[in-house]
């Protein structure tokens, strides 16, 4: 058997199973280290006995809506490269989630997504994932700025509020948001400009699909990202309501938006995100509720259904992906 075929078989039939085992072990280790895991589990079981189980069920159903929306957005973007059906787009998105478990701030998402693309188009598809991530980041920053502003006004009379830190986050995020918006809506013009530059022209083929996206479709992609963000907010409202944590909708939005912004800023792998998410949740939601255990349970539950379950499904999907074709 030629050496290249041996490598191809190893990558196709060994890498997928190893990734699944690694992710499963990492998840077990992360959960095993949680000090309050028995109490959190008991709290969840108690909530299931009451009317809260319907709110928890709603949050689980919204997980499917969440990734369904993301798959639709990915399908729209990939259609600039090649036709792709919705089911294949969904499988591609879930495969991408599995890679995010082991990379900082989910930067490895494109690795899983491009595996469903033909060999010769994977680099071009990777540039489209950047547009998808950029649109979601813009919504996260926009909502985060509004959330921090609301929190600052609610804590106007507090001497314990970290004004310097939140002002840095507020104005820094606002500045980055403006720059990202300008890049997002002018990236096509920039690509066409660089295509005329000889050192860049030989690489223009890989990003040409991004340059073809019209402003109207960029707005559509941004709207889809905003709809997905809304699903996240409703999930938090549902889970907090299920656990009996009384926080007003405005405060819930502000705290959730601020938390998402912090998670986007702080470097972390998804597996380590549970601890960071828990601490951040205690800080922002703790401004409105003293139920620390309930806050941790809510954050952990949403993390589990939105990240862990799709990642496990994605790693199983990778078992059937052929990483290299004949060429």
PDB file of C-alpha atoms in Angstrom:
ATOM      1  CA  UNK A   1       0.000   0.000   0.000  1.00  0.00           C
ATOM      2  CA  UNK A   2       1.441   3.422  -0.961  1.00  0.00           C
ATOM      3  CA  UNK A   3       2.576   5.647   1.891  1.00  0.00           C
ATOM      4  CA  UNK A   4       0.039   8.352   0.987  1.00  0.00           C
ATOM      5  CA  UNK A   5      -2.861   5.909   1.262  1.00  0.00           C
ATOM      6  CA  UNK A   6      -1.679   4.833   4.698  1.00  0.00           C
ATOM      7  CA  UNK A   7      -1.695   8.444   5.838  1.00  0.00           C
ATOM      8  CA  UNK A   8      -5.117   8.960   4.288  1.00  0.00           C
ATOM      9  CA  UNK A   9      -6.581   5.945   6.078  1.00  0.00           C
ATOM     10  CA  UNK A  10      -5.087   7.026   9.381  1.00  0.00           C
ATOM     11  CA  UNK A  11      -6.588  10.502   9.113  1.00  0.00           C
ATOM     12  CA  UNK A  12      -9.962   9.272   7.852  1.00  0.00           C
ATOM     13  CA  UNK A  13     -10.496   6.389  10.260  1.00  0.00           C
ATOM     14  CA  UNK A  14      -8.393   7.177  13.333  1.00  0.00           C
ATOM     15  CA  UNK A  15      -8.572  10.941  13.811  1.00  0.00           C
ATOM     16  CA  UNK A  16     -12.376  11.000  14.135  1.00  0.00           C
ATOM     17  CA  UNK A  17     -12.587   8.303  16.854  1.00  0.00           C
ATOM     18  CA  UNK A  18      -9.639   9.822  18.733  1.00  0.00           C
ATOM     19  CA  UNK A  19     -11.286  13.235  18.688  1.00  0.00           C
ATOM     20  CA  UNK A  20     -14.504  11.775  20.081  1.00  0.00           C
ATOM     21  CA  UNK A  21     -12.655   9.976  22.902  1.00  0.00           C
ATOM     22  CA  UNK A  22     -10.614  13.090  23.716  1.00  0.00           C
ATOM     23  CA  UNK A  23     -13.701  15.302  23.859  1.00  0.00           C
ATOM     24  CA  UNK A  24     -15.653  12.785  25.954  1.00  0.00           C
ATOM     25  CA  UNK A  25     -12.786  12.433  28.436  1.00  0.00           C
ATOM     26  CA  UNK A  26     -12.286  16.203  28.657  1.00  0.00           C
ATOM     27  CA  UNK A  27     -15.990  16.719  29.336  1.00  0.00           C
ATOM     28  CA  UNK A  28     -15.958  14.070  32.062  1.00  0.00           C
ATOM     29  CA  UNK A  29     -12.879  15.636  33.643  1.00  0.00           C
ATOM     30  CA  UNK A  30     -14.384  19.123  33.525  1.00  0.00           C
ATOM     31  CA  UNK A  31     -17.648  18.003  35.128  1.00  0.00           C
ATOM     32  CA  UNK A  32     -15.842  15.849  37.692  1.00  0.00           C
ATOM     33  CA  UNK A  33     -13.957  18.911  38.955  1.00  0.00           C
ATOM     34  CA  UNK A  34     -17.146  20.845  39.702  1.00  0.00           C
ATOM     35  CA  UNK A  35     -17.425  21.066  43.487  1.00  0.00           C
ATOM     36  CA  UNK A  36     -21.186  21.683  43.583  1.00  0.00           C
ATOM     37  CA  UNK A  37     -22.150  19.101  40.974  1.00  0.00           C
ATOM     38  CA  UNK A  38     -24.307  16.918  43.334  1.00  0.00           C
ATOM     39  CA  UNK A  39     -26.216  19.945  44.663  1.00  0.00           C
ATOM     40  CA  UNK A  40     -26.631  21.357  41.159  1.00  0.00           C
ATOM     41  CA  UNK A  41     -27.996  18.064  39.923  1.00  0.00           C
ATOM     42  CA  UNK A  42     -30.435  17.844  42.832  1.00  0.00           C
ATOM     43  CA  UNK A  43     -31.627  21.392  42.146  1.00  0.00           C
ATOM     44  CA  UNK A  44     -32.287  20.490  38.538  1.00  0.00           C
ATOM     45  CA  UNK A  45     -34.219  17.381  39.568  1.00  0.00           C
ATOM     46  CA  UNK A  46     -36.322  19.379  42.006  1.00  0.00           C
ATOM     47  CA  UNK A  47     -37.179  21.909  39.313  1.00  0.00           C
ATOM     48  CA  UNK A  48     -38.237  19.099  36.993  1.00  0.00           C
ATOM     49  CA  UNK A  49     -40.814  17.944  39.555  1.00  0.00           C
ATOM     50  CA  UNK A  50     -42.595  21.293  39.412  1.00  0.00           C
ATOM     51  CA  UNK A  51     -43.784  23.510  36.590  1.00  0.00           C
ATOM     52  CA  UNK A  52     -40.187  24.454  35.849  1.00  0.00           C
ATOM     53  CA  UNK A  53     -39.727  21.338  33.725  1.00  0.00           C
ATOM     54  CA  UNK A  54     -41.698  22.965  30.910  1.00  0.00           C
ATOM     55  CA  UNK A  55     -39.387  25.972  30.919  1.00  0.00           C
ATOM     56  CA  UNK A  56     -36.373  23.660  30.877  1.00  0.00           C
ATOM     57  CA  UNK A  57     -37.928  21.723  28.004  1.00  0.00           C
ATOM     58  CA  UNK A  58     -38.392  25.007  26.141  1.00  0.00           C
ATOM     59  CA  UNK A  59     -34.710  25.850  26.598  1.00  0.00           C
ATOM     60  CA  UNK A  60     -33.733  22.410  25.239  1.00  0.00           C
ATOM     61  CA  UNK A  61     -36.009  22.842  22.212  1.00  0.00           C
ATOM     62  CA  UNK A  62     -34.451  26.248  21.608  1.00  0.00           C
ATOM     63  CA  UNK A  63     -31.085  24.477  21.318  1.00  0.00           C
ATOM     64  CA  UNK A  64     -32.357  22.918  18.083  1.00  0.00           C
ATOM     65  CA  UNK A  65     -33.650  26.302  16.940  1.00  0.00           C
ATOM     66  CA  UNK A  66     -30.281  27.853  17.749  1.00  0.00           C
ATOM     67  CA  UNK A  67     -28.194  25.465  15.653  1.00  0.00           C
ATOM     68  CA  UNK A  68     -30.893  25.293  13.005  1.00  0.00           C
ATOM     69  CA  UNK A  69     -30.599  29.039  12.505  1.00  0.00           C
ATOM     70  CA  UNK A  70     -26.810  28.794  12.361  1.00  0.00           C
ATOM     71  CA  UNK A  71     -27.068  26.024   9.747  1.00  0.00           C
ATOM     72  CA  UNK A  72     -29.354  28.210   7.628  1.00  0.00           C
ATOM     73  CA  UNK A  73     -26.864  31.085   7.858  1.00  0.00           C
ATOM     74  CA  UNK A  74     -23.998  28.780   6.884  1.00  0.00           C
ATOM     75  CA  UNK A  75     -26.002  27.473   3.916  1.00  0.00           C
ATOM     76  CA  UNK A  76     -26.523  31.016   2.612  1.00  0.00           C
ATOM     77  CA  UNK A  77     -22.819  31.745   2.846  1.00  0.00           C
ATOM     78  CA  UNK A  78     -21.628  28.474   1.292  1.00  0.00           C
ATOM     79  CA  UNK A  79     -24.012  28.912  -1.644  1.00  0.00           C
ATOM     80  CA  UNK A  80     -21.587  31.581  -2.850  1.00  0.00           C
ATOM     81  CA  UNK A  81     -19.070  28.789  -3.245  1.00  0.00           C
ATOM     82  CA  UNK A  82     -21.221  25.808  -4.249  1.00  0.00           C
ATOM     83  CA  UNK A  83     -24.794  24.527  -3.784  1.00  0.00           C
ATOM     84  CA  UNK A  84     -25.328  22.791  -0.451  1.00  0.00           C
ATOM     85  CA  UNK A  85     -28.508  21.379   1.082  1.00  0.00           C
ATOM     86  CA  UNK A  86     -29.739  22.267   4.546  1.00  0.00           C
ATOM     87  CA  UNK A  87     -29.047  18.844   6.088  1.00  0.00           C
ATOM     88  CA  UNK A  88     -25.422  18.871   4.963  1.00  0.00           C
ATOM     89  CA  UNK A  89     -25.094  22.426   6.267  1.00  0.00           C
ATOM     90  CA  UNK A  90     -26.412  21.316   9.674  1.00  0.00           C
ATOM     91  CA  UNK A  91     -23.969  18.396   9.825  1.00  0.00           C
ATOM     92  CA  UNK A  92     -21.152  20.759   8.909  1.00  0.00           C
ATOM     93  CA  UNK A  93     -22.090  23.185  11.691  1.00  0.00           C
ATOM     94  CA  UNK A  94     -22.278  20.423  14.319  1.00  0.00           C
ATOM     95  CA  UNK A  95     -18.914  19.050  13.207  1.00  0.00           C
ATOM     96  CA  UNK A  96     -17.517  22.545  13.697  1.00  0.00           C
ATOM     97  CA  UNK A  97     -18.837  22.687  17.271  1.00  0.00           C
ATOM     98  CA  UNK A  98     -16.837  19.581  18.181  1.00  0.00           C
ATOM     99  CA  UNK A  99     -13.592  21.301  17.190  1.00  0.00           C
ATOM    100  CA  UNK A 100     -14.449  24.395  19.233  1.00  0.00           C
ATOM    101  CA  UNK A 101     -14.226  22.329  22.421  1.00  0.00           C
ATOM    102  CA  UNK A 102     -10.446  22.187  22.147  1.00  0.00           C
ATOM    103  CA  UNK A 103      -9.580  25.633  20.767  1.00  0.00           C
ATOM    104  CA  UNK A 104      -9.521  29.100  22.403  1.00  0.00           C
ATOM    105  CA  UNK A 105     -12.743  31.105  21.996  1.00  0.00           C
ATOM    106  CA  UNK A 106     -14.071  28.500  19.533  1.00  0.00           C
ATOM    107  CA  UNK A 107     -11.604  29.558  16.863  1.00  0.00           C
ATOM    108  CA  UNK A 108     -11.341  25.993  15.540  1.00  0.00           C
ATOM    109  CA  UNK A 109     -14.948  25.968  14.361  1.00  0.00           C
ATOM    110  CA  UNK A 110     -13.950  26.355  10.718  1.00  0.00           C
ATOM    111  CA  UNK A 111     -11.915  23.116  10.879  1.00  0.00           C
ATOM    112  CA  UNK A 112     -15.017  21.013  11.381  1.00  0.00           C
ATOM    113  CA  UNK A 113     -17.167  22.950   8.937  1.00  0.00           C
ATOM    114  CA  UNK A 114     -14.793  22.746   5.986  1.00  0.00           C
ATOM    115  CA  UNK A 115     -14.534  18.949   6.293  1.00  0.00           C
ATOM    116  CA  UNK A 116     -17.881  18.744   4.508  1.00  0.00           C
ATOM    117  CA  UNK A 117     -16.476  20.689   1.583  1.00  0.00           C
ATOM    118  CA  UNK A 118     -14.660  19.059  -1.369  1.00  0.00           C
ATOM    119  CA  UNK A 119     -10.876  18.951  -0.994  1.00  0.00           C
ATOM    120  CA  UNK A 120     -10.193  21.821  -3.394  1.00  0.00           C
ATOM    121  CA  UNK A 121     -12.630  24.259  -1.792  1.00  0.00           C
ATOM    122  CA  UNK A 122     -11.876  23.948   1.916  1.00  0.00           C
ATOM    123  CA  UNK A 123      -9.618  26.984   2.175  1.00  0.00           C
ATOM    124  CA  UNK A 124     -12.209  29.101   0.373  1.00  0.00           C
ATOM    125  CA  UNK A 125     -14.917  27.773   2.694  1.00  0.00           C
ATOM    126  CA  UNK A 126     -12.772  28.724   5.709  1.00  0.00           C
ATOM    127  CA  UNK A 127     -12.942  32.384   4.648  1.00  0.00           C
ATOM    128  CA  UNK A 128     -16.739  32.161   4.694  1.00  0.00           C
ATOM    129  CA  UNK A 129     -16.676  30.939   8.293  1.00  0.00           C
ATOM    130  CA  UNK A 130     -14.876  34.179   9.138  1.00  0.00           C
ATOM    131  CA  UNK A 131     -17.854  36.151   7.799  1.00  0.00           C
ATOM    132  CA  UNK A 132     -20.265  34.007   9.809  1.00  0.00           C
ATOM    133  CA  UNK A 133     -18.257  34.498  12.999  1.00  0.00           C
ATOM    134  CA  UNK A 134     -17.826  38.214  12.331  1.00  0.00           C
ATOM    135  CA  UNK A 135     -21.572  38.759  11.994  1.00  0.00           C
ATOM    136  CA  UNK A 136     -22.242  36.957  15.288  1.00  0.00           C
ATOM    137  CA  UNK A 137     -19.456  38.868  17.025  1.00  0.00           C
ATOM    138  CA  UNK A 138     -20.909  42.177  15.856  1.00  0.00           C
ATOM    139  CA  UNK A 139     -24.277  41.335  17.418  1.00  0.00           C
ATOM    140  CA  UNK A 140     -22.537  40.186  20.615  1.00  0.00           C
ATOM    141  CA  UNK A 141     -20.587  43.445  20.850  1.00  0.00           C
ATOM    142  CA  UNK A 142     -23.612  45.617  20.051  1.00  0.00           C
ATOM    143  CA  UNK A 143     -25.810  43.904  22.654  1.00  0.00           C
ATOM    144  CA  UNK A 144     -22.883  43.836  25.101  1.00  0.00           C
ATOM    145  CA  UNK A 145     -22.351  47.590  24.844  1.00  0.00           C
ATOM    146  CA  UNK A 146     -26.049  48.175  25.515  1.00  0.00           C
ATOM    147  CA  UNK A 147     -25.981  45.690  28.390  1.00  0.00           C
ATOM    148  CA  UNK A 148     -22.952  47.289  30.061  1.00  0.00           C
ATOM    149  CA  UNK A 149     -24.539  50.735  29.647  1.00  0.00           C
ATOM    150  CA  UNK A 150     -27.734  49.524  31.375  1.00  0.00           C
ATOM    151  CA  UNK A 151     -25.731  47.938  34.202  1.00  0.00           C
ATOM    152  CA  UNK A 152     -23.745  51.130  34.717  1.00  0.00           C
ATOM    153  CA  UNK A 153     -26.928  53.169  35.049  1.00  0.00           C
ATOM    154  CA  UNK A 154     -28.451  50.643  37.428  1.00  0.00           C
ATOM    155  CA  UNK A 155     -25.301  50.739  39.569  1.00  0.00           C
ATOM    156  CA  UNK A 156     -24.850  54.517  39.364  1.00  0.00           C
ATOM    157  CA  UNK A 157     -24.940  54.917  43.155  1.00  0.00           C
ATOM    158  CA  UNK A 158     -22.746  51.913  43.958  1.00  0.00           C
ATOM    159  CA  UNK A 159     -19.212  52.483  45.221  1.00  0.00           C
ATOM    160  CA  UNK A 160     -18.330  48.810  44.658  1.00  0.00           C
ATOM    161  CA  UNK A 161     -19.023  48.858  40.912  1.00  0.00           C
ATOM    162  CA  UNK A 162     -15.738  48.607  38.897  1.00  0.00           C
ATOM    163  CA  UNK A 163     -16.225  51.822  36.944  1.00  0.00           C
ATOM    164  CA  UNK A 164     -12.744  51.958  35.421  1.00  0.00           C
ATOM    165  CA  UNK A 165     -12.917  48.378  34.148  1.00  0.00           C
ATOM    166  CA  UNK A 166     -16.440  48.667  32.749  1.00  0.00           C
ATOM    167  CA  UNK A 167     -15.628  51.980  31.055  1.00  0.00           C
ATOM    168  CA  UNK A 168     -12.614  50.373  29.382  1.00  0.00           C
ATOM    169  CA  UNK A 169     -14.815  47.464  28.259  1.00  0.00           C
ATOM    170  CA  UNK A 170     -17.590  49.805  27.086  1.00  0.00           C
ATOM    171  CA  UNK A 171     -15.495  52.247  25.038  1.00  0.00           C
ATOM    172  CA  UNK A 172     -13.030  49.595  23.873  1.00  0.00           C
ATOM    173  CA  UNK A 173     -15.839  47.380  22.598  1.00  0.00           C
ATOM    174  CA  UNK A 174     -17.546  50.358  20.968  1.00  0.00           C
ATOM    175  CA  UNK A 175     -14.347  51.218  19.105  1.00  0.00           C
ATOM    176  CA  UNK A 176     -13.803  47.627  17.945  1.00  0.00           C
ATOM    177  CA  UNK A 177     -17.463  47.383  16.933  1.00  0.00           C
ATOM    178  CA  UNK A 178     -17.223  50.437  14.668  1.00  0.00           C
ATOM    179  CA  UNK A 179     -14.056  49.060  13.050  1.00  0.00           C
ATOM    180  CA  UNK A 180     -15.670  45.633  12.557  1.00  0.00           C
ATOM    181  CA  UNK A 181     -18.802  47.122  10.991  1.00  0.00           C
ATOM    182  CA  UNK A 182     -16.691  49.096   8.522  1.00  0.00           C
ATOM    183  CA  UNK A 183     -14.700  45.988   7.628  1.00  0.00           C
ATOM    184  CA  UNK A 184     -17.787  43.783   7.374  1.00  0.00           C
ATOM    185  CA  UNK A 185     -19.638  46.009   4.904  1.00  0.00           C
ATOM    186  CA  UNK A 186     -16.551  46.970   2.875  1.00  0.00           C
ATOM    187  CA  UNK A 187     -14.723  43.652   2.705  1.00  0.00           C
ATOM    188  CA  UNK A 188     -15.816  43.088  -0.909  1.00  0.00           C
ATOM    189  CA  UNK A 189     -14.298  46.409  -2.006  1.00  0.00           C
ATOM    190  CA  UNK A 190     -11.099  45.630  -0.104  1.00  0.00           C
ATOM    191  CA  UNK A 191     -10.791  42.228  -1.759  1.00  0.00           C
ATOM    192  CA  UNK A 192     -11.321  43.708  -5.235  1.00  0.00           C
ATOM    193  CA  UNK A 193      -8.714  46.325  -4.438  1.00  0.00           C
ATOM    194  CA  UNK A 194      -6.155  43.777  -3.274  1.00  0.00           C
ATOM    195  CA  UNK A 195      -6.846  41.587  -6.307  1.00  0.00           C
ATOM    196  CA  UNK A 196      -5.078  44.251  -8.355  1.00  0.00           C
ATOM    197  CA  UNK A 197      -2.004  44.074  -6.134  1.00  0.00           C
ATOM    198  CA  UNK A 198       0.453  41.510  -7.610  1.00  0.00           C
ATOM    199  CA  UNK A 199       1.705  39.991  -4.318  1.00  0.00           C
ATOM    200  CA  UNK A 200      -1.890  39.351  -3.254  1.00  0.00           C
ATOM    201  CA  UNK A 201      -3.446  38.500  -6.622  1.00  0.00           C
ATOM    202  CA  UNK A 202      -2.295  34.868  -6.588  1.00  0.00           C
ATOM    203  CA  UNK A 203      -4.183  34.323  -3.308  1.00  0.00           C
ATOM    204  CA  UNK A 204      -7.304  36.243  -4.353  1.00  0.00           C
ATOM    205  CA  UNK A 205      -8.926  33.015  -5.561  1.00  0.00           C
ATOM    206  CA  UNK A 206      -9.310  31.815  -1.970  1.00  0.00           C
ATOM    207  CA  UNK A 207     -11.264  34.867  -0.785  1.00  0.00           C
ATOM    208  CA  UNK A 208     -13.123  35.688  -3.992  1.00  0.00           C
ATOM    209  CA  UNK A 209     -16.370  34.122  -2.711  1.00  0.00           C
ATOM    210  CA  UNK A 210     -16.398  36.538   0.243  1.00  0.00           C
ATOM    211  CA  UNK A 211     -16.020  39.493  -2.119  1.00  0.00           C
ATOM    212  CA  UNK A 212     -19.127  38.400  -4.053  1.00  0.00           C
ATOM    213  CA  UNK A 213     -21.480  38.820  -1.070  1.00  0.00           C
ATOM    214  CA  UNK A 214     -23.679  41.872  -1.616  1.00  0.00           C
ATOM    215  CA  UNK A 215     -24.491  44.427   1.096  1.00  0.00           C
ATOM    216  CA  UNK A 216     -28.149  43.331   1.171  1.00  0.00           C
ATOM    217  CA  UNK A 217     -27.145  39.754   1.909  1.00  0.00           C
ATOM    218  CA  UNK A 218     -24.638  40.904   4.526  1.00  0.00           C
ATOM    219  CA  UNK A 219     -27.541  42.620   6.265  1.00  0.00           C
ATOM    220  CA  UNK A 220     -29.540  39.394   5.996  1.00  0.00           C
ATOM    221  CA  UNK A 221     -26.692  37.414   7.567  1.00  0.00           C
ATOM    222  CA  UNK A 222     -26.488  40.014  10.330  1.00  0.00           C
ATOM    223  CA  UNK A 223     -30.241  39.738  10.924  1.00  0.00           C
ATOM    224  CA  UNK A 224     -29.989  35.952  11.197  1.00  0.00           C
ATOM    225  CA  UNK A 225     -27.190  36.376  13.749  1.00  0.00           C
ATOM    226  CA  UNK A 226     -29.402  38.765  15.731  1.00  0.00           C
ATOM    227  CA  UNK A 227     -32.239  36.216  15.666  1.00  0.00           C
ATOM    228  CA  UNK A 228     -29.867  33.549  16.991  1.00  0.00           C
ATOM    229  CA  UNK A 229     -28.771  35.917  19.758  1.00  0.00           C
ATOM    230  CA  UNK A 230     -32.423  36.426  20.680  1.00  0.00           C
ATOM    231  CA  UNK A 231     -32.760  32.656  21.082  1.00  0.00           C
ATOM    232  CA  UNK A 232     -29.886  32.724  23.595  1.00  0.00           C
ATOM    233  CA  UNK A 233     -31.644  35.441  25.594  1.00  0.00           C
ATOM    234  CA  UNK A 234     -34.942  33.521  25.675  1.00  0.00           C
ATOM    235  CA  UNK A 235     -33.062  30.432  26.837  1.00  0.00           C
ATOM    236  CA  UNK A 236     -31.682  32.320  29.818  1.00  0.00           C
ATOM    237  CA  UNK A 237     -35.112  33.738  30.651  1.00  0.00           C
ATOM    238  CA  UNK A 238     -36.604  30.229  30.491  1.00  0.00           C
ATOM    239  CA  UNK A 239     -33.953  28.520  32.615  1.00  0.00           C
ATOM    240  CA  UNK A 240     -33.837  31.255  35.247  1.00  0.00           C
ATOM    241  CA  UNK A 241     -37.636  31.187  35.395  1.00  0.00           C
ATOM    242  CA  UNK A 242     -37.588  27.398  35.763  1.00  0.00           C
ATOM    243  CA  UNK A 243     -35.235  27.646  38.748  1.00  0.00           C
ATOM    244  CA  UNK A 244     -37.294  30.390  40.375  1.00  0.00           C
ATOM    245  CA  UNK A 245     -34.630  33.102  40.093  1.00  0.00           C
ATOM    246  CA  UNK A 246     -36.569  36.368  40.010  1.00  0.00           C
ATOM    247  CA  UNK A 247     -34.837  38.909  37.738  1.00  0.00           C
ATOM    248  CA  UNK A 248     -36.677  41.486  35.610  1.00  0.00           C
ATOM    249  CA  UNK A 249     -36.463  41.049  31.800  1.00  0.00           C
ATOM    250  CA  UNK A 250     -34.444  44.277  31.395  1.00  0.00           C
ATOM    251  CA  UNK A 251     -31.912  43.254  34.030  1.00  0.00           C
ATOM    252  CA  UNK A 252     -31.790  39.748  32.551  1.00  0.00           C
ATOM    253  CA  UNK A 253     -30.991  41.163  29.109  1.00  0.00           C
ATOM    254  CA  UNK A 254     -28.315  43.500  30.487  1.00  0.00           C
ATOM    255  CA  UNK A 255     -26.646  40.785  32.566  1.00  0.00           C
ATOM    256  CA  UNK A 256     -26.784  38.169  29.796  1.00  0.00           C
ATOM    257  CA  UNK A 257     -25.466  40.584  27.162  1.00  0.00           C
ATOM    258  CA  UNK A 258     -22.619  41.679  29.449  1.00  0.00           C
ATOM    259  CA  UNK A 259     -21.761  38.046  30.205  1.00  0.00           C
ATOM    260  CA  UNK A 260     -21.646  37.095  26.502  1.00  0.00           C
ATOM    261  CA  UNK A 261     -19.396  40.083  25.842  1.00  0.00           C
ATOM    262  CA  UNK A 262     -17.005  39.078  28.619  1.00  0.00           C
ATOM    263  CA  UNK A 263     -16.908  35.484  27.343  1.00  0.00           C
ATOM    264  CA  UNK A 264     -16.082  36.792  23.865  1.00  0.00           C
ATOM    265  CA  UNK A 265     -13.219  38.906  25.240  1.00  0.00           C
ATOM    266  CA  UNK A 266     -11.637  36.482  27.719  1.00  0.00           C
ATOM    267  CA  UNK A 267      -9.511  33.791  26.014  1.00  0.00           C
ATOM    268  CA  UNK A 268     -10.748  30.313  26.933  1.00  0.00           C
ATOM    269  CA  UNK A 269     -11.405  26.899  25.425  1.00  0.00           C
ATOM    270  CA  UNK A 270     -15.016  25.744  25.498  1.00  0.00           C
ATOM    271  CA  UNK A 271     -14.186  22.971  27.955  1.00  0.00           C
ATOM    272  CA  UNK A 272     -12.717  25.521  30.370  1.00  0.00           C
ATOM    273  CA  UNK A 273     -15.547  27.939  29.681  1.00  0.00           C
ATOM    274  CA  UNK A 274     -17.851  26.438  32.328  1.00  0.00           C
ATOM    275  CA  UNK A 275     -15.708  27.794  35.156  1.00  0.00           C
ATOM    276  CA  UNK A 276     -15.304  31.205  33.535  1.00  0.00           C
ATOM    277  CA  UNK A 277     -18.992  31.307  32.642  1.00  0.00           C
ATOM    278  CA  UNK A 278     -19.903  30.423  36.224  1.00  0.00           C
ATOM    279  CA  UNK A 279     -17.748  33.157  37.737  1.00  0.00           C
ATOM    280  CA  UNK A 280     -18.946  35.731  35.221  1.00  0.00           C
ATOM    281  CA  UNK A 281     -22.574  34.732  35.818  1.00  0.00           C
ATOM    282  CA  UNK A 282     -22.153  35.159  39.566  1.00  0.00           C
ATOM    283  CA  UNK A 283     -20.749  38.642  38.993  1.00  0.00           C
ATOM    284  CA  UNK A 284     -23.378  40.000  36.584  1.00  0.00           C
ATOM    285  CA  UNK A 285     -26.494  38.104  37.733  1.00  0.00           C
ATOM    286  CA  UNK A 286     -25.391  38.412  41.360  1.00  0.00           C
ATOM    287  CA  UNK A 287     -26.192  42.123  41.070  1.00  0.00           C
ATOM    288  CA  UNK A 288     -29.889  41.201  40.980  1.00  0.00           C
ATOM    289  CA  UNK A 289     -30.131  37.895  42.865  1.00  0.00           C
ATOM    290  CA  UNK A 290     -28.483  36.274  45.878  1.00  0.00           C
ATOM    291  CA  UNK A 291     -29.285  32.748  44.660  1.00  0.00           C
ATOM    292  CA  UNK A 292     -25.682  31.863  43.754  1.00  0.00           C
ATOM    293  CA  UNK A 293     -26.366  28.139  43.419  1.00  0.00           C
ATOM    294  CA  UNK A 294     -29.315  28.736  41.108  1.00  0.00           C
ATOM    295  CA  UNK A 295     -27.222  31.059  38.947  1.00  0.00           C
ATOM    296  CA  UNK A 296     -24.481  28.447  38.628  1.00  0.00           C
ATOM    297  CA  UNK A 297     -26.994  25.707  37.811  1.00  0.00           C
ATOM    298  CA  UNK A 298     -28.649  27.861  35.140  1.00  0.00           C
ATOM    299  CA  UNK A 299     -25.322  28.763  33.525  1.00  0.00           C
ATOM    300  CA  UNK A 300     -24.099  25.182  33.631  1.00  0.00           C
ATOM    301  CA  UNK A 301     -27.331  23.805  32.175  1.00  0.00           C
ATOM    302  CA  UNK A 302     -27.322  26.239  29.245  1.00  0.00           C
ATOM    303  CA  UNK A 303     -23.622  25.541  28.649  1.00  0.00           C
ATOM    304  CA  UNK A 304     -24.368  21.823  28.572  1.00  0.00           C
ATOM    305  CA  UNK A 305     -27.272  21.937  26.118  1.00  0.00           C
ATOM    306  CA  UNK A 306     -25.784  24.600  23.845  1.00  0.00           C
ATOM    307  CA  UNK A 307     -22.160  23.433  23.715  1.00  0.00           C
ATOM    308  CA  UNK A 308     -21.650  19.919  25.106  1.00  0.00           C
ATOM    309  CA  UNK A 309     -24.569  18.095  23.460  1.00  0.00           C
ATOM    310  CA  UNK A 310     -23.928  19.587  19.981  1.00  0.00           C
ATOM    311  CA  UNK A 311     -20.185  18.910  20.385  1.00  0.00           C
ATOM    312  CA  UNK A 312     -20.814  15.256  21.200  1.00  0.00           C
ATOM    313  CA  UNK A 313     -23.167  14.975  18.230  1.00  0.00           C
ATOM    314  CA  UNK A 314     -20.578  16.693  16.041  1.00  0.00           C
ATOM    315  CA  UNK A 315     -17.784  14.368  17.123  1.00  0.00           C
ATOM    316  CA  UNK A 316     -19.969  11.368  16.257  1.00  0.00           C
ATOM    317  CA  UNK A 317     -20.720  12.924  12.881  1.00  0.00           C
ATOM    318  CA  UNK A 318     -16.978  13.235  12.252  1.00  0.00           C
ATOM    319  CA  UNK A 319     -16.720   9.447  12.331  1.00  0.00           C
ATOM    320  CA  UNK A 320     -18.505   9.357   8.974  1.00  0.00           C
ATOM    321  CA  UNK A 321     -16.568  12.204   7.356  1.00  0.00           C
ATOM    322  CA  UNK A 322     -13.942  11.332   4.815  1.00  0.00           C
ATOM    323  CA  UNK A 323     -11.261  13.950   5.337  1.00  0.00           C
ATOM    324  CA  UNK A 324      -9.417  13.322   2.078  1.00  0.00           C
ATOM    325  CA  UNK A 325     -10.869  12.350  -1.258  1.00  0.00           C
ATOM    326  CA  UNK A 326      -9.173  10.619  -4.146  1.00  0.00           C
ATOM    327  CA  UNK A 327      -7.374  13.750  -5.331  1.00  0.00           C
TER     328      UNK A 327
END
